[in-house]
Tab-separated table of C-alpha atoms in Angstrom:
chain	number	residue	atom	x	y	z
A	1	MET	CA	4.943	76.029	15.900
A	2	LYS	CA	1.551	77.431	15.069
A	3	GLY	CA	-1.486	75.873	16.688
A	4	VAL	CA	-4.139	74.151	14.654
A	5	HIS	CA	-7.395	76.094	14.570
A	6	PHE	CA	-10.719	74.330	14.012
A	7	PRO	CA	-13.711	76.233	12.688
A	8	VAL	CA	-16.324	76.875	15.375
A	9	THR	CA	-18.889	74.861	13.431
A	10	ALA	CA	-16.558	71.857	13.291
A	11	VAL	CA	-15.991	71.986	17.058
A	12	ALA	CA	-19.730	72.250	17.645
A	13	LEU	CA	-20.357	69.221	15.442
A	14	LEU	CA	-17.706	67.213	17.304
A	15	VAL	CA	-19.253	68.093	20.673
A	16	LEU	CA	-22.718	67.214	19.395
A	17	ALA	CA	-21.493	63.885	18.013
A	18	PHE	CA	-19.786	63.037	21.319
A	19	ALA	CA	-22.891	63.943	23.319
A	20	THR	CA	-25.030	61.799	21.026
A	21	LEU	CA	-22.636	58.879	21.494
A	22	LEU	CA	-22.879	59.182	25.277
A	23	ALA	CA	-26.661	59.440	25.165
A	24	SER	CA	-26.975	56.271	23.092
A	25	ALA	CA	-24.464	54.283	25.159
A	26	SER	CA	-26.884	53.429	27.957
A	27	ASP	CA	-29.904	51.159	28.079
A	28	PRO	CA	-33.369	52.726	27.963
A	29	SER	CA	-35.025	53.156	31.341
A	30	PRO	CA	-37.025	50.022	32.248
A	31	LEU	CA	-40.789	50.333	32.524
A	32	GLN	CA	-41.345	46.990	34.222
A	33	ASP	CA	-39.512	44.864	36.771
A	34	PHE	CA	-38.050	42.421	34.231
A	35	CYS	CA	-38.398	41.217	30.629
A	36	VAL	CA	-37.428	37.556	30.262
A	37	ALA	CA	-36.263	36.811	26.716
A	38	ILE	CA	-37.959	33.961	24.839
A	39	ASN	CA	-37.063	32.362	21.508
A	40	ASN	CA	-40.469	30.922	20.616
A	41	THR	CA	-43.008	33.752	20.527
A	42	ASP	CA	-45.748	31.407	19.287
A	43	SER	CA	-46.130	29.664	22.644
A	44	ALA	CA	-45.855	32.535	25.118
A	45	ALA	CA	-47.043	36.087	25.607
A	46	VAL	CA	-44.650	38.903	24.792
A	47	PHE	CA	-44.198	41.754	27.252
A	48	VAL	CA	-42.393	44.831	25.961
A	49	ASN	CA	-40.771	47.761	27.737
A	50	GLY	CA	-43.886	49.868	27.519
A	51	LYS	CA	-47.120	49.202	25.666
A	52	PHE	CA	-48.084	48.711	22.047
A	53	CYS	CA	-49.622	51.796	20.432
A	54	LYS	CA	-53.031	52.167	18.832
A	55	ASN	CA	-53.512	53.797	15.452
A	56	PRO	CA	-53.200	57.559	16.181
A	57	LYS	CA	-56.173	58.221	13.909
A	58	LEU	CA	-58.319	56.255	16.367
A	59	ALA	CA	-57.194	58.240	19.430
A	60	SER	CA	-59.682	60.433	21.282
A	61	ALA	CA	-59.641	62.972	24.105
A	62	ASN	CA	-60.588	60.219	26.561
A	63	ASP	CA	-57.224	58.547	25.902
A	64	PHE	CA	-55.588	61.544	27.600
A	65	PHE	CA	-58.078	62.010	30.452
A	66	SER	CA	-58.786	60.654	33.928
A	67	ASP	CA	-60.890	61.947	36.805
A	68	LYS	CA	-59.364	59.567	39.394
A	69	LEU	CA	-57.499	62.307	41.268
A	70	ARG	CA	-60.688	64.311	41.771
A	71	TYR	CA	-61.973	62.104	44.569
A	72	PRO	CA	-60.568	61.726	48.122
A	73	GLY	CA	-59.225	58.287	48.975
A	74	ASN	CA	-60.322	56.215	51.968
A	75	THR	CA	-57.724	56.600	54.722
A	76	SER	CA	-59.464	54.224	57.149
A	77	ASN	CA	-56.654	51.685	57.149
A	78	PRO	CA	-53.715	50.711	59.420
A	79	VAL	CA	-51.330	53.358	58.021
A	80	GLY	CA	-53.885	56.166	57.687
A	81	SER	CA	-53.072	57.045	54.085
A	82	ILE	CA	-54.068	56.030	50.582
A	83	VAL	CA	-52.319	56.592	47.255
A	84	THR	CA	-54.422	56.987	44.110
A	85	ALA	CA	-52.235	56.598	41.036
A	86	ALA	CA	-52.866	58.003	37.571
A	87	ASN	CA	-50.379	56.224	35.323
A	88	VAL	CA	-50.359	54.640	31.881
A	89	ASP	CA	-52.798	51.956	33.042
A	90	ASP	CA	-55.338	54.706	33.743
A	91	ILE	CA	-54.424	57.214	31.017
A	92	PRO	CA	-53.410	55.418	27.796
A	93	GLY	CA	-52.121	58.673	26.316
A	94	LEU	CA	-49.247	58.644	28.834
A	95	ASN	CA	-47.592	55.750	26.990
A	96	THR	CA	-43.972	56.689	26.076
A	97	LEU	CA	-44.336	60.184	27.597
A	98	GLY	CA	-42.398	59.365	30.779
A	99	ILE	CA	-44.689	60.973	33.341
A	100	SER	CA	-47.484	60.061	35.757
A	101	PHE	CA	-49.232	61.448	38.821
A	102	ALA	CA	-50.577	60.287	42.159
A	103	ARG	CA	-52.892	61.699	44.780
A	104	VAL	CA	-51.950	60.969	48.413
A	105	ASP	CA	-54.598	61.417	51.121
A	106	PHE	CA	-53.629	61.389	54.809
A	107	ALA	CA	-55.687	61.083	57.972
A	108	PRO	CA	-54.258	62.883	61.031
A	109	ASN	CA	-50.999	61.079	61.900
A	110	GLY	CA	-51.342	59.116	58.659
A	111	LEU	CA	-48.165	57.732	57.124
A	112	ASN	CA	-47.130	56.915	53.582
A	113	PRO	CA	-44.611	54.276	54.738
A	114	PRO	CA	-40.970	54.169	53.630
A	115	HIS	CA	-40.926	53.069	50.011
A	116	THR	CA	-39.049	53.532	46.769
A	117	HIS	CA	-39.921	54.059	43.115
A	118	PRO	CA	-37.429	51.980	41.103
A	119	ARG	CA	-38.142	53.822	37.861
A	120	ALA	CA	-38.947	57.427	38.771
A	121	THR	CA	-37.996	60.616	40.552
A	122	GLU	CA	-40.921	62.092	42.489
A	123	ILE	CA	-41.848	65.727	43.074
A	124	LEU	CA	-44.498	66.301	45.742
A	125	ILE	CA	-46.634	69.382	46.375
A	126	VAL	CA	-48.762	69.773	49.494
A	127	LEU	CA	-52.284	71.031	48.802
A	128	GLU	CA	-53.702	70.772	52.325
A	129	GLY	CA	-52.218	70.209	55.786
A	130	SER	CA	-48.607	69.716	56.830
A	131	LEU	CA	-46.304	66.769	56.166
A	132	TYR	CA	-42.995	65.606	57.604
A	133	VAL	CA	-41.165	64.135	54.613
A	134	GLY	CA	-37.738	62.705	53.961
A	135	PHE	CA	-35.478	60.400	52.003
A	136	VAL	CA	-32.340	58.371	52.745
A	137	THR	CA	-29.329	58.361	50.437
A	138	SER	CA	-27.525	55.242	49.198
A	139	ASN	CA	-24.913	53.256	51.142
A	140	GLY	CA	-22.059	54.938	49.293
A	141	ASP	CA	-23.273	58.320	50.529
A	142	GLY	CA	-23.510	57.112	54.119
A	143	ASN	CA	-27.307	56.658	54.242
A	144	ARG	CA	-27.823	60.331	55.049
A	145	LEU	CA	-31.349	61.397	56.001
A	146	PHE	CA	-32.824	64.534	54.406
A	147	THR	CA	-36.059	65.755	56.027
A	148	LYS	CA	-38.358	68.753	55.925
A	149	VAL	CA	-41.761	69.772	57.273
A	150	LEU	CA	-43.912	70.902	54.357
A	151	TYR	CA	-46.899	73.210	54.464
A	152	LYS	CA	-49.585	74.084	51.927
A	153	GLY	CA	-47.933	75.039	48.643
A	154	ASP	CA	-44.513	73.604	49.534
A	155	VAL	CA	-42.680	71.271	47.148
A	156	PHE	CA	-40.139	68.502	47.823
A	157	VAL	CA	-38.203	66.182	45.500
A	158	PHE	CA	-37.421	62.500	46.114
A	159	PRO	CA	-34.606	61.297	43.801
A	160	ILE	CA	-35.155	58.142	41.772
A	161	GLY	CA	-34.738	54.857	43.619
A	162	LEU	CA	-34.170	56.344	47.097
A	163	ILE	CA	-36.232	55.279	50.108
A	164	HIS	CA	-38.626	58.042	51.172
A	165	PHE	CA	-41.739	58.666	53.278
A	166	GLN	CA	-44.409	61.214	54.230
A	167	LEU	CA	-46.084	61.629	57.639
A	168	ASN	CA	-49.033	63.887	58.432
A	169	VAL	CA	-47.918	65.934	61.452
A	170	GLY	CA	-50.999	68.157	61.481
A	171	LYS	CA	-54.257	67.752	63.377
A	172	THR	CA	-56.384	67.675	60.224
A	173	ASN	CA	-56.446	65.648	57.028
A	174	ALA	CA	-53.669	66.335	54.541
A	175	LEU	CA	-53.517	66.095	50.761
A	176	ALA	CA	-50.578	65.998	48.374
A	177	ILE	CA	-50.106	65.486	44.650
A	178	ALA	CA	-47.013	63.728	43.317
A	179	GLY	CA	-45.557	63.917	39.833
A	180	LEU	CA	-43.327	61.009	38.782
A	181	SER	CA	-40.862	60.802	35.909
A	182	SER	CA	-42.175	57.545	34.461
A	183	GLN	CA	-45.415	56.349	32.946
A	184	ASN	CA	-45.050	53.299	35.224
A	185	PRO	CA	-42.843	54.283	38.200
A	186	GLY	CA	-43.431	51.164	40.284
A	187	VAL	CA	-43.414	51.135	44.074
A	188	ILE	CA	-41.700	48.932	46.658
A	189	THR	CA	-42.903	49.446	50.232
A	190	ILE	CA	-39.946	48.403	52.361
A	191	ALA	CA	-41.710	46.676	55.278
A	192	ASN	CA	-44.149	44.888	52.968
A	193	ALA	CA	-41.367	43.641	50.694
A	194	VAL	CA	-39.040	42.495	53.479
A	195	PHE	CA	-41.523	40.969	55.926
A	196	GLY	CA	-44.490	40.257	53.664
A	197	SER	CA	-42.850	38.744	50.586
A	198	ASN	CA	-44.434	35.740	48.888
A	199	PRO	CA	-43.004	33.240	49.649
A	200	PRO	CA	-41.454	34.573	52.873
A	201	ILE	CA	-37.739	35.331	53.048
A	202	ASN	CA	-35.849	32.773	55.136
A	203	PRO	CA	-36.046	34.064	58.762
A	204	ASP	CA	-32.337	33.344	59.260
A	205	VAL	CA	-31.548	35.865	56.531
A	206	LEU	CA	-33.649	38.589	58.144
A	207	ALA	CA	-32.498	37.810	61.690
A	208	LYS	CA	-28.875	38.214	60.645
A	209	ALA	CA	-29.553	41.257	58.465
A	210	PHE	CA	-31.443	43.129	61.203
A	211	GLN	CA	-29.389	41.586	64.036
A	212	VAL	CA	-32.455	40.514	65.995
A	213	ASP	CA	-33.756	37.259	67.423
A	214	ASP	CA	-35.549	34.780	65.135
A	215	ASN	CA	-38.708	35.233	67.217
A	216	VAL	CA	-38.820	38.931	66.325
A	217	VAL	CA	-38.617	38.084	62.625
A	218	ALA	CA	-41.292	35.402	62.985
A	219	TYR	CA	-43.584	37.922	64.695
A	220	LEU	CA	-43.079	40.525	61.976
A	221	GLN	CA	-43.644	38.012	59.187
A	222	LYS	CA	-46.990	37.041	60.723
A	223	GLN	CA	-48.285	40.619	60.640
A	224	PHE	CA	-50.649	41.912	57.973
A	225	TRP	CA	-48.684	44.447	55.920
A	226	TYR	CA	-51.221	46.813	54.413
A	227	ASN	CA	-50.644	48.077	50.884
A	228	ASN	CA	-51.839	51.699	50.679
A	229	SER	CA	-51.297	52.061	46.932
């Protein structure tokens, strides 16, 4: 029995159609924490996954510009670091483009505490100093820790959603620039979210989760959890 032969163009079209089907089968990436549906739009504000767009004929160069990353941030705080973001709230032209940046300044021994970006992968380049950086994989991967000491010019990637951190291990100030794959990547600092939530998480939940005494949880919840971003 002779095999059936498809023209190359037909096979290519089938592959393209299948790839398009797969690409359209998933939800678009969220650009905010949630979007509660409402039926009556006359009595409530409407928040969309992104921002409304201005008439392109009214756009100017300033819509695509920011000088925020030019200036060093103030690292005189409990963690010794400060993050200066340049996202769609600062640069309107970033809307729908899926990218943003951040400047991270570190004092000696300064820490950008363990945190996660729920909507973005991050790529970090060190401009000055040396940083000990790392991320932890998900539960299914065994919570493996990947770390590296970075020096001037080095680059490191933090995959989307994974907990990661940066610590200045040098004796001088350090500076890094981060690129993120979302116009609004979001940030959740782990300690702040767990022990500084509003209202506080029930201490019994945290005591059992961390397997510590209730007094330890109460102490941690009373601390001031500084937000460096």
